[in-house]
Short mmCIF file of C-alpha atoms and ligand atoms in Angstrom, two decimals:
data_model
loop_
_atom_site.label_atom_id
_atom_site.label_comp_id
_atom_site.label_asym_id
_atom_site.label_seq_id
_atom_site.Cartn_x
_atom_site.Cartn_y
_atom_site.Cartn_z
CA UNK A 144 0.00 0.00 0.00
CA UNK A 145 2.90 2.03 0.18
CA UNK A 146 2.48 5.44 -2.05
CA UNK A 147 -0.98 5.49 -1.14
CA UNK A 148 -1.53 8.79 0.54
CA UNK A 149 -5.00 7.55 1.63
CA UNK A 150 -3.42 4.43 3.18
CA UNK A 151 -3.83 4.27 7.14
CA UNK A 152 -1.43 5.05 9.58
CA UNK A 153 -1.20 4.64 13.13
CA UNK A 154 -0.88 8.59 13.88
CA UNK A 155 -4.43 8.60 12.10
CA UNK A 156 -5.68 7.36 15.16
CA UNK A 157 -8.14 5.50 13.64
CA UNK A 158 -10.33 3.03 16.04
CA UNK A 159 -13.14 0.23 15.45
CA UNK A 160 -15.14 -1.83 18.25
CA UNK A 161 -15.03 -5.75 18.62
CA UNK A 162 -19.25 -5.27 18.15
CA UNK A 163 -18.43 -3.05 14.90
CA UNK A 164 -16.55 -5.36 12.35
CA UNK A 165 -17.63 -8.42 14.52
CA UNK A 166 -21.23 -7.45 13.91
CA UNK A 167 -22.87 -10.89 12.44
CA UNK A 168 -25.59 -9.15 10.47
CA UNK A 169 -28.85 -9.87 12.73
CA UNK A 170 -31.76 -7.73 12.78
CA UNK A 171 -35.23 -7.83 13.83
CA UNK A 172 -36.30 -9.80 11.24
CA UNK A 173 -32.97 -11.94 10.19
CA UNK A 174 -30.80 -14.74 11.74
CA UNK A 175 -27.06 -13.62 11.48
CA UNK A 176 -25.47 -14.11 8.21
CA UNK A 177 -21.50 -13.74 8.77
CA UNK A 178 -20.04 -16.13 11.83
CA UNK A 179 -18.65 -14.75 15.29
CA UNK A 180 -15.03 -13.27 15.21
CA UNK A 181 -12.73 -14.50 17.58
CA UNK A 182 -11.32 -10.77 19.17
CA UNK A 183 -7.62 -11.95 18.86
CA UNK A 184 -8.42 -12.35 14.53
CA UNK A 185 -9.90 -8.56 14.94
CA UNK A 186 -7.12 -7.14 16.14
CA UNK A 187 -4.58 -8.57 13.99
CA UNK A 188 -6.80 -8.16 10.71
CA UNK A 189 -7.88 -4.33 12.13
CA UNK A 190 -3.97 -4.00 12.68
CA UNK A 191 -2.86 -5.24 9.04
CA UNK A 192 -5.68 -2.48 7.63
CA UNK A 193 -3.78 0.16 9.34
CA UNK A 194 -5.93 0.75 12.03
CA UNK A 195 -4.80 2.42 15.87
CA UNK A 196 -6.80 0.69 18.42
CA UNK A 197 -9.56 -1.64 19.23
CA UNK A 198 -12.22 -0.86 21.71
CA UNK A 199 -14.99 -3.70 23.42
CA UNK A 200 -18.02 -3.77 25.84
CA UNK A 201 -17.06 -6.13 28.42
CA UNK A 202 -18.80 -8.95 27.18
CA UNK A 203 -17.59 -8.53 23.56
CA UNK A 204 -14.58 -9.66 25.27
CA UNK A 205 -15.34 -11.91 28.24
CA UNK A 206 -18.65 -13.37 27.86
CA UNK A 207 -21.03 -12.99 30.56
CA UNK A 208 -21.18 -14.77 33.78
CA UNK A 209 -17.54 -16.80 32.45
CA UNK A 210 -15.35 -17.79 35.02
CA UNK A 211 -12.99 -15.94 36.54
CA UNK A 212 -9.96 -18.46 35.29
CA UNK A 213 -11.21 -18.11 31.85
CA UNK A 214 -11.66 -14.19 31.95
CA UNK A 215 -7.99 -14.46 32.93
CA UNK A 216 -6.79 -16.45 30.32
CA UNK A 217 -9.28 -14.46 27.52
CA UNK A 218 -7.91 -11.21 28.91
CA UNK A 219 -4.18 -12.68 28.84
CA UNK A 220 -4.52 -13.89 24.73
CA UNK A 221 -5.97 -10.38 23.59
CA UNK A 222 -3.22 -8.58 25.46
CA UNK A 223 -0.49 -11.13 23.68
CA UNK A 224 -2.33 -9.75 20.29
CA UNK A 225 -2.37 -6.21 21.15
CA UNK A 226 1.59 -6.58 22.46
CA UNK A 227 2.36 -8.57 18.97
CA UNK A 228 0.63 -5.93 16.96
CA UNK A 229 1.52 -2.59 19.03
CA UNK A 230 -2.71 -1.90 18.74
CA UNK A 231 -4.22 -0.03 21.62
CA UNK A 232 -7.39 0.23 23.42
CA UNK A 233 -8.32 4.10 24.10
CA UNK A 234 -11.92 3.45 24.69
CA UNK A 235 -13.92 0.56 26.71
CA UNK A 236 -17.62 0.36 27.36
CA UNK A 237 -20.09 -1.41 29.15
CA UNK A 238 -23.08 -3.35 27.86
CA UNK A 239 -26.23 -2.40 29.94
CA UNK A 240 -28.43 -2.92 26.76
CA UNK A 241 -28.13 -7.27 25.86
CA UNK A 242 -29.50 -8.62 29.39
CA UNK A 243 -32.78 -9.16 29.27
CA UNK A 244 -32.43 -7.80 33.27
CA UNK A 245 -32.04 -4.33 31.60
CA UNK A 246 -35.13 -4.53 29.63
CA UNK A 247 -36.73 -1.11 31.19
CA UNK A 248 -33.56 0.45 31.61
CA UNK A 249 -30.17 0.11 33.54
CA UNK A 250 -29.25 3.21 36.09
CA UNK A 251 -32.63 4.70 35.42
CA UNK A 252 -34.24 1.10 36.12
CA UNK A 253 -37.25 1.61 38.60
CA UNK A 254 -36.10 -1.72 40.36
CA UNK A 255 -33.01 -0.61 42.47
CA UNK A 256 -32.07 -4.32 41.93
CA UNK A 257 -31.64 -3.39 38.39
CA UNK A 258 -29.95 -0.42 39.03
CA UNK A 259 -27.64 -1.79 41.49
CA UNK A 260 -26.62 -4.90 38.86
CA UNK A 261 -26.15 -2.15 36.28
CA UNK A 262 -23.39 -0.40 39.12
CA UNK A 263 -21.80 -3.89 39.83
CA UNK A 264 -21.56 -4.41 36.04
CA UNK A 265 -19.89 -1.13 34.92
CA UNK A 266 -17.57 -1.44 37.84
CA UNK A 267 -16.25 -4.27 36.68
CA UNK A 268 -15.61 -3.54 33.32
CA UNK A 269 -14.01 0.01 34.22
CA UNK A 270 -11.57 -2.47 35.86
CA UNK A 271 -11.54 -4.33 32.80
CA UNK A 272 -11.55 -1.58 30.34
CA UNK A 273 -8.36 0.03 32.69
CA UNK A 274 -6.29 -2.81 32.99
CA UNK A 275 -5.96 -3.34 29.19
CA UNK A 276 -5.20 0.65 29.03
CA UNK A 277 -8.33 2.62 28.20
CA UNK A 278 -8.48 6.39 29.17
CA UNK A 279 -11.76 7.02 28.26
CA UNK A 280 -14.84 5.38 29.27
CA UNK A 281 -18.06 5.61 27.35
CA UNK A 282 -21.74 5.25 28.78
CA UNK A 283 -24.33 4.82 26.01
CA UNK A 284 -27.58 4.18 27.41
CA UNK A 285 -29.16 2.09 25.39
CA UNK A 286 -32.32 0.95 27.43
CA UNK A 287 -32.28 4.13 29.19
CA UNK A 288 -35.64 5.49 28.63
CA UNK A 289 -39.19 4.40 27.74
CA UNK A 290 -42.51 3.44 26.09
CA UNK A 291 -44.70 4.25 28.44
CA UNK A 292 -44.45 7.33 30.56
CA UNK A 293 -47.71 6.97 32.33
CA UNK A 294 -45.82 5.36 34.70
CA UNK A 295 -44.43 8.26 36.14
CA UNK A 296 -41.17 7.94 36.07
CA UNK A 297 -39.79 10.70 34.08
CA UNK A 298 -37.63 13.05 36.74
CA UNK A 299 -36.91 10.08 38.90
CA UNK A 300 -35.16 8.75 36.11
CA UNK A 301 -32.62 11.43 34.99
CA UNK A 302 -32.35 11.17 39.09
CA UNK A 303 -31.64 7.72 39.17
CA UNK A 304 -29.13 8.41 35.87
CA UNK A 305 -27.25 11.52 37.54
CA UNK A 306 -27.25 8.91 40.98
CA UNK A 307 -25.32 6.12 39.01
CA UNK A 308 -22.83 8.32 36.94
CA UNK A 309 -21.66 10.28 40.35
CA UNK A 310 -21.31 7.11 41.82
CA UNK A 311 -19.09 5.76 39.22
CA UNK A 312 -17.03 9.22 38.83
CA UNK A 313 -16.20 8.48 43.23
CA UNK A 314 -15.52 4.56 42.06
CA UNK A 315 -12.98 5.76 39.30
CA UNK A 316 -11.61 8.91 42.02
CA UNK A 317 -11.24 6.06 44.91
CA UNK A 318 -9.79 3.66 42.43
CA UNK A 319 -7.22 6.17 40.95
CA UNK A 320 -8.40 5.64 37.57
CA UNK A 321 -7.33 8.51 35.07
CA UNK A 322 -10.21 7.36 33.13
CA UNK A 323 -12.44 10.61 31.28
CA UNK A 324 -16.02 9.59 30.70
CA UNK A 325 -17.69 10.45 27.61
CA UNK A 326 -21.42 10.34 27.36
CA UNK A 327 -23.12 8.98 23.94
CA UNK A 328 -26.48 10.69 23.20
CA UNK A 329 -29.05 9.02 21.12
CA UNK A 330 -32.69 9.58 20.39
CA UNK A 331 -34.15 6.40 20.18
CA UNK A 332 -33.68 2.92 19.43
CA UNK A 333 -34.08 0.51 20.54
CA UNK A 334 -36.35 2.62 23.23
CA UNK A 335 -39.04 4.40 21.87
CA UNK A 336 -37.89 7.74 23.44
CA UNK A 337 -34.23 7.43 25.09
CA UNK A 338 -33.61 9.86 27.52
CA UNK A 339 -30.65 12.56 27.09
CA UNK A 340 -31.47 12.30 23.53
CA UNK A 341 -29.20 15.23 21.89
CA UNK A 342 -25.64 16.05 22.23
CA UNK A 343 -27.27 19.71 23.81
CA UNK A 344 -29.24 17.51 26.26
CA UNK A 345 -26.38 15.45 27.71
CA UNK A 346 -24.08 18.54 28.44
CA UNK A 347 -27.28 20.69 29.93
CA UNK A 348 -27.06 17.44 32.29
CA UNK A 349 -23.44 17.22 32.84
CA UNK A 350 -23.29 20.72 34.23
CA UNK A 351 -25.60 19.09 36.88
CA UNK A 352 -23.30 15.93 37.99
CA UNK A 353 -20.87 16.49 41.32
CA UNK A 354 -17.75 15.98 39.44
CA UNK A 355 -18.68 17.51 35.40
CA UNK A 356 -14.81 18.23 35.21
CA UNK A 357 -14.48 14.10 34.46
CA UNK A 358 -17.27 14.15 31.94
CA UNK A 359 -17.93 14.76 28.80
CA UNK A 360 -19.54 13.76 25.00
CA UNK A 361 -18.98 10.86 23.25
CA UNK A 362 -21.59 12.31 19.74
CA UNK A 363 -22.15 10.06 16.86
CA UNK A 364 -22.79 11.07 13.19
CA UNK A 365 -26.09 8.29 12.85
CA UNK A 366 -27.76 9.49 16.40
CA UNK A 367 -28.07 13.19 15.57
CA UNK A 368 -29.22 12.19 12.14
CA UNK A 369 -31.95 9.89 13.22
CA UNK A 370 -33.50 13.25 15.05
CA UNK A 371 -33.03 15.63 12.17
CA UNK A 372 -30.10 17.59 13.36
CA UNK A 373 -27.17 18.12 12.30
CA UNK A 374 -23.92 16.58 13.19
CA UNK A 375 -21.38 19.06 12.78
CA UNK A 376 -23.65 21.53 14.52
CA UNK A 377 -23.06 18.95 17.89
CA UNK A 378 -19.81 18.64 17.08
CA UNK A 379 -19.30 22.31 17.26
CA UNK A 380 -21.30 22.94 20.53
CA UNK A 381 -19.64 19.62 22.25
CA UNK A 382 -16.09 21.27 21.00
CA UNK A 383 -17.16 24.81 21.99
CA UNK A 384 -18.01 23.75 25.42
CA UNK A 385 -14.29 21.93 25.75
CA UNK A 386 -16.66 18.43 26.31
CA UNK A 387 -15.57 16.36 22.50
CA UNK A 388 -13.98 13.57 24.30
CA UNK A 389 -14.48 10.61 21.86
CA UNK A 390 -16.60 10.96 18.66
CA UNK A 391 -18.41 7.84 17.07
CA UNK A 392 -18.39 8.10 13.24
CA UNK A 393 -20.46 6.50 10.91
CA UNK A 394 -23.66 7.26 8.77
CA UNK A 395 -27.55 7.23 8.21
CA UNK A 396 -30.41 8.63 6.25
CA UNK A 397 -32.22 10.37 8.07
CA UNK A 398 -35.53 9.22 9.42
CA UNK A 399 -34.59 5.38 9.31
CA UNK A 400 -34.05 3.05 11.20
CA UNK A 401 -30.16 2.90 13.11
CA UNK A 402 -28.58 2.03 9.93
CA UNK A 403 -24.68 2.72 11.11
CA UNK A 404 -23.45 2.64 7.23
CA UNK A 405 -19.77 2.96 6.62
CA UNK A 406 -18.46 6.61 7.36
CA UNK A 407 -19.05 8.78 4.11
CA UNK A 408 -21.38 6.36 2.75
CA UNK A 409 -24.37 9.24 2.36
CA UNK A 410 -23.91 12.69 3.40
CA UNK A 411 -20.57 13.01 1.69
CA UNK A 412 -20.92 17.15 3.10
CA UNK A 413 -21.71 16.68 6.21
CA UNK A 414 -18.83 13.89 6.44
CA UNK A 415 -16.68 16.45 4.94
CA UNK A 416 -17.75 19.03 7.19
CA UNK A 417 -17.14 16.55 10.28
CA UNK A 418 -14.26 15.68 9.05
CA UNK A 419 -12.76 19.56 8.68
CA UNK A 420 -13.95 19.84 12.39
CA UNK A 421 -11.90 17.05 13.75
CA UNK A 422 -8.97 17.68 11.80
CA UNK A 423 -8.77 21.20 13.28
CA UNK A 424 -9.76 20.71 16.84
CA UNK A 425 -9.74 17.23 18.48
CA UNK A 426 -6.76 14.78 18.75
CA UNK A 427 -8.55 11.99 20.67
CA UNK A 428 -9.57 8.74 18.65
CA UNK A 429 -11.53 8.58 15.57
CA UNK A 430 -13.92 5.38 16.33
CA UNK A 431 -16.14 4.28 13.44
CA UNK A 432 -19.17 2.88 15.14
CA UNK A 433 -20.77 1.40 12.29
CA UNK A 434 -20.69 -2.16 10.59
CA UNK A 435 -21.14 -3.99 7.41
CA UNK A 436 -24.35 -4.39 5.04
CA UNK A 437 -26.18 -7.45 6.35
CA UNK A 438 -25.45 -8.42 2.52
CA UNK A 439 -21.26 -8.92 3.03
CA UNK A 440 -19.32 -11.90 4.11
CA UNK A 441 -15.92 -11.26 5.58
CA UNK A 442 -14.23 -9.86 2.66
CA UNK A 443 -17.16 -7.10 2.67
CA UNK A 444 -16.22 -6.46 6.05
CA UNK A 445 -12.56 -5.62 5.92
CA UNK A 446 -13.64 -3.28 3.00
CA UNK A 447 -16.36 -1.98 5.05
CA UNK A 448 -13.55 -0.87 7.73
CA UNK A 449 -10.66 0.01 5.40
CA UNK A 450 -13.16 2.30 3.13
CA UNK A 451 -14.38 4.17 6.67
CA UNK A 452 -10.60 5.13 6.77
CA UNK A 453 -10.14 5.88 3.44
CA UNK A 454 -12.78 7.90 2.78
CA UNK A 455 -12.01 10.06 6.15
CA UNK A 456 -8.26 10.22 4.44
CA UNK A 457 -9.87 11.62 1.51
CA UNK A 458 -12.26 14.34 3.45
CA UNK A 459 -9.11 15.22 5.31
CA UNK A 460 -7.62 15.96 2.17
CA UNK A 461 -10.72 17.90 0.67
CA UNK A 462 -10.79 19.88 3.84
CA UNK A 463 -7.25 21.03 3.58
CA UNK A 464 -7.55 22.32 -0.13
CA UNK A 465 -11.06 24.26 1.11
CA UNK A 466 -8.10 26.28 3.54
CA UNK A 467 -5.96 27.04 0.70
CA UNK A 468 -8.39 27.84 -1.93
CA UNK A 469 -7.48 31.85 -3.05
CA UNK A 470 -10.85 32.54 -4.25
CA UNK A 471 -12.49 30.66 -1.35
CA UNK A 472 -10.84 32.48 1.23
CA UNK A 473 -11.77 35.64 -0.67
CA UNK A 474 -15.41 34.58 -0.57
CA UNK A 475 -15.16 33.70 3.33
CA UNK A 476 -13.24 36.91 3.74
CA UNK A 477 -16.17 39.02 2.02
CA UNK A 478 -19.00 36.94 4.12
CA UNK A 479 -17.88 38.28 7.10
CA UNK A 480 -17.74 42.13 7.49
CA UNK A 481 -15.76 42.88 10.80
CA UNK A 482 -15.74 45.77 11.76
CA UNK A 483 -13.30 47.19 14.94
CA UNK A 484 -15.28 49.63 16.18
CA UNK A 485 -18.21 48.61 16.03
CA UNK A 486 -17.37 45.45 18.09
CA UNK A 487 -16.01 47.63 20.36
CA UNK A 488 -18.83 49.08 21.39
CA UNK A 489 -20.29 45.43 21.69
CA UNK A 490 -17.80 44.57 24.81
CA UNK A 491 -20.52 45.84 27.47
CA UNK A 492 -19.24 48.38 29.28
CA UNK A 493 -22.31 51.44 30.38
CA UNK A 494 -20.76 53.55 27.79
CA UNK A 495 -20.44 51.47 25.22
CA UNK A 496 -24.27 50.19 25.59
CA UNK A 497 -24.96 54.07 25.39
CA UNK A 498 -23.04 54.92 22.23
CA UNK A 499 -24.27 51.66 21.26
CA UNK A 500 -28.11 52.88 21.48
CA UNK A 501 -27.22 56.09 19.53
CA UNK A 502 -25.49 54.56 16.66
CA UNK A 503 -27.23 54.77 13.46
CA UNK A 504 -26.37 51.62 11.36
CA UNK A 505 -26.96 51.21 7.49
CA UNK A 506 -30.24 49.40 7.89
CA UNK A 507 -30.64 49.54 4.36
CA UNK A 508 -27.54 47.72 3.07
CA UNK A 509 -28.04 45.75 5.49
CA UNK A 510 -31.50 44.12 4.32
CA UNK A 511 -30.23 43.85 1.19
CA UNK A 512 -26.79 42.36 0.61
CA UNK A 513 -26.30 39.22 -0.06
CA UNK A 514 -23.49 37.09 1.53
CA UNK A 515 -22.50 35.13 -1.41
CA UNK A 516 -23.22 32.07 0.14
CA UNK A 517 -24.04 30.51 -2.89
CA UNK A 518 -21.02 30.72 -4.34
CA UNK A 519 -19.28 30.15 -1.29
CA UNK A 520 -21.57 26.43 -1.04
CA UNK A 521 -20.86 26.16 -5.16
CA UNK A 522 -16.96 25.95 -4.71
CA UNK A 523 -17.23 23.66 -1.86
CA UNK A 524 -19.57 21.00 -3.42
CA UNK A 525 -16.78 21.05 -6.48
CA UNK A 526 -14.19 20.23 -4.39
CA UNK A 527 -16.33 17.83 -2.93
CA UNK A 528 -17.17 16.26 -6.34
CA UNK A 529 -12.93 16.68 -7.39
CA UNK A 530 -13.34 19.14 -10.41
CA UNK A 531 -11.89 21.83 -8.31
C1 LIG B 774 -25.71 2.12 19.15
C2 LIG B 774 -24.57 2.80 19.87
C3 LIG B 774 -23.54 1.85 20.41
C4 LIG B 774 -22.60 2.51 21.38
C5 LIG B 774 -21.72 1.52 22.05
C6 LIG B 774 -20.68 2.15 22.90
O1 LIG B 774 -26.40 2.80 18.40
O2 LIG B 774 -25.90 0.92 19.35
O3 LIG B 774 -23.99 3.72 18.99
O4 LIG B 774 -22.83 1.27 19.33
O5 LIG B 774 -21.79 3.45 20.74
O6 LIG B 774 -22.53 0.69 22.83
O7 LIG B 774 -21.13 2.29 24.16
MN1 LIG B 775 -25.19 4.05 17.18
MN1 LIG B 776 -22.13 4.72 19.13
#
């Protein structure tokens, strides 16, 4: 692959899950079509592709309930592959969604049994997730919310939520974990309504939490798709607020079902606007949580993950000649109209809120100029389509 400047490299920091490639194709109305992966094979074949890390749910790795002599020995052949490959795992997980225990929700459970399992369960694969390296932590809460909200349980539950993360913030301060948590917003599926549904929802709620300095936003591309909005908008806000710390990449019609396509597979602008965000201000891991057509056997699956990289190479590259287009620049130049002294006077001091108040502005030009956007969104969509 050498002389292929879209070709992988470890500094791109590129990252899959054991549940994204090793995704057997089921669905709610089909029996698997591609055969479990051993996690060992992943990280070798993720490794060959060019790939950075590998991250899991605890029971990707160690199946539930095993043994604690064959967690050990599970846990000792995965590190042998990481060590023999030099992969890494950034990001760990737990999954509060399979058990049929969690089947109206995990910390915001109405049964404190539930909620108390859900505790003992991300405890101990924080220690799991730690001891094979991770740094960040990610809670998606996948049966957190509901169907029916007759039953009344609509405050208690971001209570119960906001209980469980403070708790596990104190577990990871008492344990000495440098661990960052990143919360993973979604607005349904497979609830009917989740709760924390936006990227805006989950850091409203953060600022709420006793220790928000250890959290922040894990937002993927599919999730703010499925409501309508628009991912680089989250991206921005979750950036703005200092709170990006993981991003899940992948992507979705909109108005669908979760369809977690392969990155770039659909809203090539949007990717490419995404991808221009990243590039410029966020060096954590690029995770593609997304997995192969139901339609591919294995080879479709390595393709599925090496054309997530590639086409992320190539928006990388798009983004970078947007920066040094001339006429571009120009047009972004002309768009925005600053103007020293009149943003002076918008730094409130009582003066300038007086002179403000006087100042006669050219109301006129102003309701009639046009920004050039069009041309602006023009040169961009031929870059995007390579004829510029
Ligand atoms: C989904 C989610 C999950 C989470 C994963 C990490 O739609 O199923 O995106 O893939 O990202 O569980 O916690
Ligand atoms: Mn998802
Ligand atoms: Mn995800």
């Amino acid at each position: 692959m050498s002389g292929d400047r879209y070709a992988p490299t470890r500094e791109d920091r590129f990252t899959f899950g054991l549940w994204t490639v090793g995704n057997v194709g089921r669905d709610p109305f089909g029996e698997p079509t591609r055969p479990t992966l051993d996690p060992v094979d992943t990280v070798h074949a993720l490794s060959d592709l060019g790939a950075w890390g590998v991250n899991f749910h605890d029971d990707d790795l160690v199946p539930r309930g095993a043994p604690a002599a064959e967690r050990d020995r599970i846990v000792r052949r995965f590190r042998e592959a990481l060590d023999a490959t030099g992969m890494v795992v950034p990001m760990a997980t737990t999954n509060l969604f399979a058990d049929p225990a969690f089947k109206d929700g995990a910390f915001t459970s109405a049964d404190a049994r539930v909620r108390a399992y859900a505790l003992q369960k991300t405890m101990r694969a924080m220690d799991l997730g730690v001891e094979l390296g991770a740094r960040t932590y990610v809670f998606w809460g996948g049966r957190e919310g509901s169907e029916v909200d007759g039953a009344g349980k609509l405050l208690d539950g971001l209570g119960w939520y906001r209980d469980a993360l403070n708790y596990l913030a104190d577990y990871a301060e008492a344990q000495g974990y440098d661990l960052r948590f990143a919360l993973e917003p979604k607005p349904n599926e497979p609830r009917g309504d989740l709760f924390l549904p936006t990227v805006g929802s989950l850091l409203g709620f953060i600022a709420t939490l006793d220790r928000p300095e250890r959290f922040g936003v894990n937002p993927e591309f599919a999730h703010e798709a499925m409501a309508g909005l628009s991912f680089p908008h989250a991206l921005a806000q979750a950036i703005d607020a200092g709170k990006l710390f993981h991003v899940d990449l992948n992507d979705q019609k909109m108005a669908r079902f979760d369809q977690d396509l392969r990155f770039g597979a659909e809203n090539a602008k949007t990717a490419l606007f995404t991808v221009a965000l990243l590039e410029k201000r966020y060096d954590g891991p690029k995770h593609f949580d997304a997995h192969a057509l139901r339609t591919e056997d294995a080879r479709g699956v390595w393709a599925f993950a090496a054309g997530c990289m590639r086409t992320y190479k190539i928006l990388a590259e798009k983004a970078r000649r947007l920066e040094e287009d001339d006429e571009l620049r120009q047009a972004i130049a002309a768009y925005r109209m600053p103007d020293a002294e009149l943003e002076g006077l918008m730094r409130f001091s009582p003066e300038n809120a007086s002179a403000l108040k006087d100042r006669s502005l050219p109301l006129d030009e102003l309701r009639t100029r046009g920004p050039g956007l069009e041309r602006i969104d023009q040169m961009v969509t031929e870059v995007l389509l390579g004829v510029r």
